[in-house]
PDB file of N, CA and C in Angstrom:
ATOM      1  N   UNK J   1     -11.146  19.749  -0.868  1.00 55.00           N
ATOM      2  CA  UNK J   1      -9.883  20.099   0.144  1.00 55.00           C
ATOM      3  C   UNK J   1      -9.176  18.369   0.013  1.00 55.00           C
ATOM      4  N   UNK J   2      -7.770  19.007   0.734  1.00 73.00           N
ATOM      5  CA  UNK J   2      -7.135  17.370   0.398  1.00 73.00           C
ATOM      6  C   UNK J   2      -7.267  16.823   1.608  1.00 73.00           C
ATOM      7  N   UNK J   3      -6.632  15.688   1.164  1.00 76.00           N
ATOM      8  CA  UNK J   3      -7.039  14.660   2.246  1.00 76.00           C
ATOM      9  C   UNK J   3      -6.009  15.210   3.921  1.00 76.00           C
ATOM     10  N   UNK J   4      -4.891  15.768   4.038  1.00 85.00           N
ATOM     11  CA  UNK J   4      -4.376  16.663   4.920  1.00 85.00           C
ATOM     12  C   UNK J   4      -5.283  17.257   5.645  1.00 85.00           C
ATOM     13  N   UNK J   5      -6.132  17.889   5.119  1.00 86.00           N
ATOM     14  CA  UNK J   5      -6.884  18.429   5.667  1.00 86.00           C
ATOM     15  C   UNK J   5      -7.723  18.379   6.794  1.00 86.00           C
ATOM     16  N   UNK J   6      -8.138  16.962   6.195  1.00 86.00           N
ATOM     17  CA  UNK J   6      -8.478  15.732   7.265  1.00 86.00           C
ATOM     18  C   UNK J   6      -8.459  15.248   8.008  1.00 86.00           C
ATOM     19  N   UNK J   7      -7.230  14.568   7.870  1.00 88.00           N
ATOM     20  CA  UNK J   7      -6.362  14.246   8.643  1.00 88.00           C
ATOM     21  C   UNK J   7      -5.649  15.609   9.991  1.00 88.00           C
ATOM     22  N   UNK J   8      -5.250  16.406   9.787  1.00 91.00           N
ATOM     23  CA  UNK J   8      -5.422  17.180  10.495  1.00 91.00           C
ATOM     24  C   UNK J   8      -6.932  17.652  11.600  1.00 91.00           C
ATOM     25  N   UNK J   9      -7.370  17.687  10.941  1.00 91.00           N
ATOM     26  CA  UNK J   9      -8.829  17.486  11.871  1.00 91.00           C
ATOM     27  C   UNK J   9      -9.072  16.921  12.316  1.00 91.00           C
ATOM     28  N   UNK J  10      -8.681  15.494  12.271  1.00 90.00           N
ATOM     29  CA  UNK J  10      -9.089  14.209  12.876  1.00 90.00           C
ATOM     30  C   UNK J  10      -8.428  13.842  13.910  1.00 90.00           C
ATOM     31  N   UNK J  11      -7.306  14.699  14.140  1.00 93.00           N
ATOM     32  CA  UNK J  11      -5.833  14.843  15.118  1.00 93.00           C
ATOM     33  C   UNK J  11      -5.909  15.821  16.274  1.00 93.00           C
ATOM     34  N   UNK J  12      -6.968  16.612  15.399  1.00 94.00           N
ATOM     35  CA  UNK J  12      -7.391  17.874  16.836  1.00 94.00           C
ATOM     36  C   UNK J  12      -8.666  17.359  17.047  1.00 94.00           C
ATOM     37  N   UNK J  13      -9.465  16.542  16.690  1.00 93.00           N
ATOM     38  CA  UNK J  13     -10.292  15.859  17.352  1.00 93.00           C
ATOM     39  C   UNK J  13     -10.154  14.922  18.133  1.00 93.00           C
ATOM     40  N   UNK J  14      -8.743  14.126  17.460  1.00 93.00           N
ATOM     41  CA  UNK J  14      -8.726  13.285  19.286  1.00 93.00           C
ATOM     42  C   UNK J  14      -8.093  13.569  19.833  1.00 93.00           C
ATOM     43  N   UNK J  15      -7.298  14.829  20.490  1.00 94.00           N
ATOM     44  CA  UNK J  15      -7.028  15.097  21.224  1.00 94.00           C
ATOM     45  C   UNK J  15      -7.731  15.759  21.719  1.00 94.00           C
ATOM     46  N   UNK J  16      -8.777  16.438  21.332  1.00 94.00           N
ATOM     47  CA  UNK J  16      -9.596  16.804  22.207  1.00 94.00           C
ATOM     48  C   UNK J  16     -11.089  16.418  22.749  1.00 94.00           C
ATOM     49  N   UNK J  17     -11.056  15.086  22.237  1.00 92.00           N
ATOM     50  CA  UNK J  17     -12.090  13.861  22.803  1.00 92.00           C
ATOM     51  C   UNK J  17     -10.781  13.872  24.227  1.00 92.00           C
ATOM     52  N   UNK J  18      -9.645  13.439  23.652  1.00 93.00           N
ATOM     53  CA  UNK J  18      -9.021  12.632  25.078  1.00 93.00           C
ATOM     54  C   UNK J  18      -8.508  13.749  26.313  1.00 93.00           C
ATOM     55  N   UNK J  19      -9.143  15.043  25.868  1.00 94.00           N
ATOM     56  CA  UNK J  19      -8.352  16.417  26.356  1.00 94.00           C
ATOM     57  C   UNK J  19     -10.013  16.698  27.598  1.00 94.00           C
ATOM     58  N   UNK J  20     -11.264  16.187  26.696  1.00 91.00           N
ATOM     59  CA  UNK J  20     -12.676  16.730  27.296  1.00 91.00           C
ATOM     60  C   UNK J  20     -13.444  15.626  26.766  1.00 91.00           C
ATOM     61  N   UNK J  21     -12.920  14.200  27.651  1.00 89.00           N
ATOM     62  CA  UNK J  21     -13.635  12.759  27.341  1.00 89.00           C
ATOM     63  C   UNK J  21     -15.413  12.887  27.742  1.00 89.00           C
ATOM     64  N   UNK J  22     -16.194  14.240  28.366  1.00 91.00           N
ATOM     65  CA  UNK J  22     -17.421  13.799  28.507  1.00 91.00           C
ATOM     66  C   UNK J  22     -17.943  14.569  27.794  1.00 91.00           C
ATOM     67  N   UNK J  23     -17.081  15.549  26.503  1.00 91.00           N
ATOM     68  CA  UNK J  23     -17.902  16.684  26.273  1.00 91.00           C
ATOM     69  C   UNK J  23     -18.188  15.188  24.678  1.00 91.00           C
ATOM     70  N   UNK J  24     -19.843  14.406  24.147  1.00 92.00           N
ATOM     71  CA  UNK J  24     -19.915  13.872  23.595  1.00 92.00           C
ATOM     72  C   UNK J  24     -20.055  14.728  22.048  1.00 92.00           C
ATOM     73  N   UNK J  25     -20.551  15.762  22.227  1.00 93.00           N
ATOM     74  CA  UNK J  25     -20.573  16.918  20.533  1.00 93.00           C
ATOM     75  C   UNK J  25     -18.778  16.940  20.228  1.00 93.00           C
ATOM     76  N   UNK J  26     -17.901  16.300  20.302  1.00 91.00           N
ATOM     77  CA  UNK J  26     -16.241  16.237  19.965  1.00 91.00           C
ATOM     78  C   UNK J  26     -16.545  14.760  19.492  1.00 91.00           C
ATOM     79  N   UNK J  27     -17.104  14.005  20.013  1.00 91.00           N
ATOM     80  CA  UNK J  27     -17.289  12.344  19.501  1.00 91.00           C
ATOM     81  C   UNK J  27     -18.106  12.775  18.099  1.00 91.00           C
ATOM     82  N   UNK J  28     -19.356  13.710  18.614  1.00 93.00           N
ATOM     83  CA  UNK J  28     -20.319  13.275  16.441  1.00 93.00           C
ATOM     84  C   UNK J  28     -19.424  13.952  16.049  1.00 93.00           C
ATOM     85  N   UNK J  29     -18.436  14.567  16.011  1.00 93.00           N
ATOM     86  CA  UNK J  29     -17.593  15.789  14.772  1.00 93.00           C
ATOM     87  C   UNK J  29     -16.576  14.498  14.185  1.00 93.00           C
ATOM     88  N   UNK J  30     -16.436  14.416  15.135  1.00 91.00           N
ATOM     89  CA  UNK J  30     -15.332  13.170  14.769  1.00 91.00           C
ATOM     90  C   UNK J  30     -15.996  11.939  14.453  1.00 91.00           C
ATOM     91  N   UNK J  31     -16.983  11.239  14.527  1.00 92.00           N
ATOM     92  CA  UNK J  31     -17.629  10.518  13.865  1.00 92.00           C
ATOM     93  C   UNK J  31     -18.195  10.986  12.514  1.00 92.00           C
ATOM     94  N   UNK J  32     -18.820  11.947  12.510  1.00 92.00           N
ATOM     95  CA  UNK J  32     -19.442  12.668  10.988  1.00 92.00           C
ATOM     96  C   UNK J  32     -17.800  12.670  10.261  1.00 92.00           C
ATOM     97  N   UNK J  33     -16.471  13.837  10.353  1.00 91.00           N
ATOM     98  CA  UNK J  33     -15.589  13.486   9.771  1.00 91.00           C
ATOM     99  C   UNK J  33     -14.914  12.381   9.440  1.00 91.00           C
ATOM    100  N   UNK J  34     -14.905  11.080  10.168  1.00 91.00           N
ATOM    101  CA  UNK J  34     -14.691   9.836   9.368  1.00 91.00           C
ATOM    102  C   UNK J  34     -15.594   9.356   8.542  1.00 91.00           C
ATOM    103  N   UNK J  35     -17.674   9.693   8.667  1.00 90.00           N
ATOM    104  CA  UNK J  35     -17.812   9.263   7.701  1.00 90.00           C
ATOM    105  C   UNK J  35     -17.849  10.370   6.303  1.00 90.00           C
ATOM    106  N   UNK J  36     -17.529  11.008   6.591  1.00 88.00           N
ATOM    107  CA  UNK J  36     -16.861  12.162   5.373  1.00 88.00           C
ATOM    108  C   UNK J  36     -15.999  11.405   3.884  1.00 88.00           C
ATOM    109  N   UNK J  37     -15.009  11.325   5.182  1.00 88.00           N
ATOM    110  CA  UNK J  37     -13.873  10.563   4.232  1.00 88.00           C
ATOM    111  C   UNK J  37     -13.816   9.349   4.193  1.00 88.00           C
ATOM    112  N   UNK J  38     -15.001   8.533   4.380  1.00 86.00           N
ATOM    113  CA  UNK J  38     -15.408   7.423   3.570  1.00 86.00           C
ATOM    114  C   UNK J  38     -16.143   7.304   2.924  1.00 86.00           C
ATOM    115  N   UNK J  39     -16.854   8.515   2.708  1.00 86.00           N
ATOM    116  CA  UNK J  39     -17.471   8.486   1.021  1.00 86.00           C
ATOM    117  C   UNK J  39     -17.242   9.179   0.345  1.00 86.00           C
ATOM    118  N   UNK J  40     -15.647  10.220   0.555  1.00 84.00           N
ATOM    119  CA  UNK J  40     -14.648  10.799  -0.197  1.00 84.00           C
ATOM    120  C   UNK J  40     -13.562   9.556  -0.682  1.00 84.00           C
ATOM    121  N   UNK J  41     -13.558   8.259   0.131  1.00 83.00           N
ATOM    122  CA  UNK J  41     -12.596   7.445  -0.554  1.00 83.00           C
ATOM    123  C   UNK J  41     -13.362   6.174  -1.394  1.00 83.00           C
ATOM    124  N   UNK J  42     -14.521   6.277  -1.111  1.00 83.00           N
ATOM    125  CA  UNK J  42     -15.744   5.291  -1.864  1.00 83.00           C
ATOM    126  C   UNK J  42     -15.359   6.021  -3.008  1.00 83.00           C
ATOM    127  N   UNK J  43     -16.189   7.287  -2.856  1.00 83.00           N
ATOM    128  CA  UNK J  43     -16.339   7.681  -4.924  1.00 83.00           C
ATOM    129  C   UNK J  43     -15.046   8.049  -5.279  1.00 83.00           C
ATOM    130  N   UNK J  44     -13.873   8.122  -4.790  1.00 80.00           N
ATOM    131  CA  UNK J  44     -12.448   7.841  -5.612  1.00 80.00           C
ATOM    132  C   UNK J  44     -12.243   6.623  -5.857  1.00 80.00           C
ATOM    133  N   UNK J  45     -12.615   5.608  -4.999  1.00 81.00           N
ATOM    134  CA  UNK J  45     -12.408   4.347  -5.567  1.00 81.00           C
ATOM    135  C   UNK J  45     -13.102   3.777  -6.512  1.00 81.00           C
ATOM    136  N   UNK J  46     -14.679   4.355  -6.632  1.00 81.00           N
ATOM    137  CA  UNK J  46     -15.721   4.253  -7.934  1.00 81.00           C
ATOM    138  C   UNK J  46     -15.172   4.467  -9.059  1.00 81.00           C
ATOM    139  N   UNK J  47     -14.589   5.894  -8.892  1.00 77.00           N
ATOM    140  CA  UNK J  47     -13.558   6.640 -10.248  1.00 77.00           C
ATOM    141  C   UNK J  47     -13.074   6.130 -10.903  1.00 77.00           C
ATOM    142  N   UNK J  48     -12.109   5.167  -9.761  1.00 77.00           N
ATOM    143  CA  UNK J  48     -10.555   4.445 -10.450  1.00 77.00           C
ATOM    144  C   UNK J  48     -10.916   3.324 -10.850  1.00 77.00           C
ATOM    145  N   UNK J  49     -12.576   2.834 -10.113  1.00 81.00           N
ATOM    146  CA  UNK J  49     -12.881   1.424 -10.821  1.00 81.00           C
ATOM    147  C   UNK J  49     -13.283   1.630 -12.363  1.00 81.00           C
ATOM    148  N   UNK J  50     -13.968   2.604 -12.919  1.00 77.00           N
ATOM    149  CA  UNK J  50     -14.731   3.158 -13.946  1.00 77.00           C
ATOM    150  C   UNK J  50     -13.250   3.532 -14.803  1.00 77.00           C
ATOM    151  N   UNK J  51     -12.631   4.457 -14.700  1.00 79.00           N
ATOM    152  CA  UNK J  51     -11.594   4.776 -15.137  1.00 79.00           C
ATOM    153  C   UNK J  51     -11.229   3.295 -16.091  1.00 79.00           C
ATOM    154  N   UNK J  52     -10.123   2.737 -15.005  1.00 79.00           N
ATOM    155  CA  UNK J  52      -9.679   1.085 -15.070  1.00 79.00           C
ATOM    156  C   UNK J  52     -10.431   0.531 -16.432  1.00 79.00           C
ATOM    157  N   UNK J  53     -11.896   0.346 -16.031  1.00 82.00           N
ATOM    158  CA  UNK J  53     -12.895  -0.407 -16.913  1.00 82.00           C
ATOM    159  C   UNK J  53     -12.697   0.326 -18.364  1.00 82.00           C
ATOM    160  N   UNK J  54     -13.159   1.190 -18.928  1.00 82.00           N
ATOM    161  CA  UNK J  54     -12.824   2.132 -20.091  1.00 82.00           C
ATOM    162  C   UNK J  54     -11.449   2.208 -20.440  1.00 82.00           C
ATOM    163  N   UNK J  55     -10.275   2.395 -19.915  1.00 82.00           N
ATOM    164  CA  UNK J  55      -8.928   2.682 -20.276  1.00 82.00           C
ATOM    165  C   UNK J  55      -8.460  -0.098 -20.528  1.00 82.00           C
ATOM    166  N   UNK J  56      -9.470  -0.128 -19.955  1.00 83.00           N
ATOM    167  CA  UNK J  56      -8.922  -1.714 -20.170  1.00 83.00           C
ATOM    168  C   UNK J  56     -10.038  -1.307 -21.793  1.00 83.00           C
ATOM    169  N   UNK J  57     -10.829  -1.530 -21.482  1.00 83.00           N
ATOM    170  CA  UNK J  57     -12.613  -1.608 -22.977  1.00 83.00           C
ATOM    171  C   UNK J  57     -11.432  -0.959 -23.746  1.00 83.00           C
ATOM    172  N   UNK J  58     -10.697   0.329 -23.860  1.00 85.00           N
ATOM    173  CA  UNK J  58      -9.757   1.376 -24.885  1.00 85.00           C
ATOM    174  C   UNK J  58      -8.842   0.185 -25.299  1.00 85.00           C
ATOM    175  N   UNK J  59      -7.894  -0.416 -24.612  1.00 86.00           N
ATOM    176  CA  UNK J  59      -6.735  -1.665 -25.003  1.00 86.00           C
ATOM    177  C   UNK J  59      -7.367  -2.007 -25.802  1.00 86.00           C
ATOM    178  N   UNK J  60      -8.223  -3.460 -25.904  1.00 86.00           N
ATOM    179  CA  UNK J  60      -9.057  -4.377 -26.035  1.00 86.00           C
ATOM    180  C   UNK J  60      -8.692  -3.763 -27.204  1.00 86.00           C
ATOM    181  N   UNK J  61      -9.536  -2.828 -27.717  1.00 87.00           N
ATOM    182  CA  UNK J  61     -10.254  -2.652 -28.931  1.00 87.00           C
ATOM    183  C   UNK J  61      -9.040  -1.888 -29.926  1.00 87.00           C
ATOM    184  N   UNK J  62      -7.896  -0.891 -29.064  1.00 85.00           N
ATOM    185  CA  UNK J  62      -7.060  -0.702 -29.913  1.00 85.00           C
ATOM    186  C   UNK J  62      -6.454  -1.853 -30.690  1.00 85.00           C
ATOM    187  N   UNK J  63      -6.269  -3.107 -29.758  1.00 85.00           N
ATOM    188  CA  UNK J  63      -5.233  -4.313 -29.450  1.00 85.00           C
ATOM    189  C   UNK J  63      -6.071  -5.055 -30.849  1.00 85.00           C
ATOM    190  N   UNK J  64      -7.312  -4.717 -30.832  1.00 86.00           N
ATOM    191  CA  UNK J  64      -8.376  -5.630 -31.795  1.00 86.00           C
ATOM    192  C   UNK J  64      -7.708  -4.901 -33.217  1.00 86.00           C
ATOM    193  N   UNK J  65      -7.809  -3.769 -33.369  1.00 86.00           N
ATOM    194  CA  UNK J  65      -7.909  -2.999 -34.961  1.00 86.00           C
ATOM    195  C   UNK J  65      -6.481  -3.499 -35.054  1.00 86.00           C
ATOM    196  N   UNK J  66      -5.281  -3.478 -34.300  1.00 85.00           N
ATOM    197  CA  UNK J  66      -4.089  -3.752 -34.834  1.00 85.00           C
ATOM    198  C   UNK J  66      -3.737  -5.613 -35.537  1.00 85.00           C
ATOM    199  N   UNK J  67      -4.919  -6.110 -34.290  1.00 84.00           N
ATOM    200  CA  UNK J  67      -4.684  -7.645 -35.399  1.00 84.00           C
ATOM    201  C   UNK J  67      -5.900  -7.611 -36.702  1.00 84.00           C
ATOM    202  N   UNK J  68      -6.655  -7.308 -36.552  1.00 83.00           N
ATOM    203  CA  UNK J  68      -7.481  -6.713 -37.635  1.00 83.00           C
ATOM    204  C   UNK J  68      -6.790  -5.968 -39.044  1.00 83.00           C
ATOM    205  N   UNK J  69      -5.876  -5.249 -38.778  1.00 85.00           N
ATOM    206  CA  UNK J  69      -5.035  -4.599 -39.648  1.00 85.00           C
ATOM    207  C   UNK J  69      -4.286  -5.035 -40.229  1.00 85.00           C
ATOM    208  N   UNK J  70      -3.769  -5.606 -39.183  1.00 84.00           N
ATOM    209  CA  UNK J  70      -2.021  -6.836 -39.534  1.00 84.00           C
ATOM    210  C   UNK J  70      -2.525  -7.988 -40.493  1.00 84.00           C
ATOM    211  N   UNK J  71      -4.072  -8.953 -39.736  1.00 84.00           N
ATOM    212  CA  UNK J  71      -4.401  -9.859 -40.905  1.00 84.00           C
ATOM    213  C   UNK J  71      -5.024  -9.713 -42.093  1.00 84.00           C
ATOM    214  N   UNK J  72      -5.292  -8.544 -42.568  1.00 83.00           N
ATOM    215  CA  UNK J  72      -5.777  -7.746 -43.779  1.00 83.00           C
ATOM    216  C   UNK J  72      -5.268  -8.024 -44.509  1.00 83.00           C
ATOM    217  N   UNK J  73      -3.812  -6.997 -43.793  1.00 81.00           N
ATOM    218  CA  UNK J  73      -2.356  -6.758 -44.823  1.00 81.00           C
ATOM    219  C   UNK J  73      -1.484  -8.359 -45.021  1.00 81.00           C
ATOM    220  N   UNK J  74      -1.863  -9.270 -43.763  1.00 79.00           N
ATOM    221  CA  UNK J  74      -1.182 -10.744 -44.318  1.00 79.00           C
ATOM    222  C   UNK J  74      -2.408 -10.833 -45.655  1.00 79.00           C
ATOM    223  N   UNK J  75      -3.211 -11.358 -45.760  1.00 79.00           N
ATOM    224  CA  UNK J  75      -4.533 -11.845 -46.519  1.00 79.00           C
ATOM    225  C   UNK J  75      -3.813 -11.169 -47.706  1.00 79.00           C
ATOM    226  N   UNK J  76      -4.189  -9.747 -48.036  1.00 79.00           N
ATOM    227  CA  UNK J  76      -3.960  -9.528 -49.099  1.00 79.00           C
ATOM    228  C   UNK J  76      -2.318  -9.749 -49.591  1.00 79.00           C
ATOM    229  N   UNK J  77      -0.988 -10.005 -48.708  1.00 77.00           N
ATOM    230  CA  UNK J  77       0.337 -10.205 -49.398  1.00 77.00           C
ATOM    231  C   UNK J  77      -0.626 -11.405 -49.840  1.00 77.00           C
ATOM    232  N   UNK J  78      -0.548 -12.731 -49.210  1.00 78.00           N
ATOM    233  CA  UNK J  78      -1.629 -14.145 -49.802  1.00 78.00           C
ATOM    234  C   UNK J  78      -1.701 -13.224 -50.997  1.00 78.00           C
ATOM    235  N   UNK J  79      -2.619 -13.165 -51.322  1.00 77.00           N
ATOM    236  CA  UNK J  79      -3.209 -12.820 -52.775  1.00 77.00           C
ATOM    237  C   UNK J  79      -2.631 -12.241 -53.850  1.00 77.00           C
ATOM    238  N   UNK J  80      -1.569 -11.905 -53.384  1.00 81.00           N
ATOM    239  CA  UNK J  80      -0.791 -11.307 -54.713  1.00 81.00           C
ATOM    240  C   UNK J  80       0.041 -12.379 -54.682  1.00 81.00           C
ATOM    241  N   UNK J  81       0.454 -12.923 -53.735  1.00 74.00           N
ATOM    242  CA  UNK J  81       2.120 -14.181 -53.933  1.00 74.00           C
ATOM    243  C   UNK J  81       2.664 -13.851 -53.191  1.00 74.00           C
ATOM    244  N   UNK J  82       3.098 -12.839 -52.602  1.00 62.00           N
ATOM    245  CA  UNK J  82       4.167 -12.213 -51.929  1.00 62.00           C
ATOM    246  C   UNK J  82       4.021 -12.899 -50.577  1.00 62.00           C
ATOM    247  N   UNK J  83       5.055 -13.348 -50.050  1.00 60.00           N
ATOM    248  CA  UNK J  83       5.618 -13.846 -48.668  1.00 60.00           C
ATOM    249  C   UNK J  83       4.819 -12.806 -47.655  1.00 60.00           C
ATOM    250  N   UNK J  84       3.981 -13.067 -46.548  1.00 57.00           N
ATOM    251  CA  UNK J  84       4.172 -12.680 -45.474  1.00 57.00           C
ATOM    252  C   UNK J  84       5.073 -12.468 -44.818  1.00 57.00           C
ATOM    253  N   UNK J  85       5.338 -10.903 -44.225  1.00 60.00           N
ATOM    254  CA  UNK J  85       6.498 -10.701 -43.422  1.00 60.00           C
ATOM    255  C   UNK J  85       6.054 -10.842 -42.231  1.00 60.00           C
ATOM    256  N   UNK J  86       6.824 -11.369 -41.479  1.00 64.00           N
ATOM    257  CA  UNK J  86       6.544 -11.682 -39.712  1.00 64.00           C
ATOM    258  C   UNK J  86       5.773 -10.460 -39.142  1.00 64.00           C
ATOM    259  N   UNK J  87       5.311 -11.054 -38.332  1.00 62.00           N
ATOM    260  CA  UNK J  87       4.136 -10.737 -37.558  1.00 62.00           C
ATOM    261  C   UNK J  87       5.183  -8.935 -36.665  1.00 62.00           C
ATOM    262  N   UNK J  88       4.717  -7.644 -36.599  1.00 60.00           N
ATOM    263  CA  UNK J  88       5.388  -6.634 -36.209  1.00 60.00           C
ATOM    264  C   UNK J  88       5.986  -6.258 -37.326  1.00 60.00           C
ATOM    265  N   UNK J  89       6.730  -6.789 -38.775  1.00 60.00           N
ATOM    266  CA  UNK J  89       7.150  -5.895 -38.932  1.00 60.00           C
ATOM    267  C   UNK J  89       6.485  -5.157 -40.967  1.00 60.00           C
ATOM    268  N   UNK J  90       6.820  -4.218 -41.570  1.00 58.00           N
ATOM    269  CA  UNK J  90       6.044  -3.672 -41.969  1.00 58.00           C
ATOM    270  C   UNK J  90       6.947  -3.075 -43.176  1.00 58.00           C
ATOM    271  N   UNK J  91       5.947  -3.407 -44.679  1.00 55.00           N
ATOM    272  CA  UNK J  91       6.976  -3.340 -45.991  1.00 55.00           C
ATOM    273  C   UNK J  91       7.155  -1.821 -46.122  1.00 55.00           C
ATOM    274  N   UNK J  92       6.487  -0.719 -45.480  1.00 52.00           N
ATOM    275  CA  UNK J  92       6.900   0.403 -45.637  1.00 52.00           C
ATOM    276  C   UNK J  92       8.415   0.945 -45.215  1.00 52.00           C
TER     277      UNK J  92
END
């Protein structure tokens, strides 16, 4: 279900509570709905946090690999007596 479903339910329950203020079952239903939405938002937030951690870790690994490869190329160029190319350029 999407957030619109929960929002429509919330609006409906708020209207029903306003019209029937003595009905405690409506308040319980409203409280349950809000709790469920909070649970969903927490799971979504946790998923995003995990995704961002993994993405950042992967980006760091890619950068490390690129820099290591560039350092290796520069080292080999120096060993051969060739002048190293400026960073980001290739002899290919």
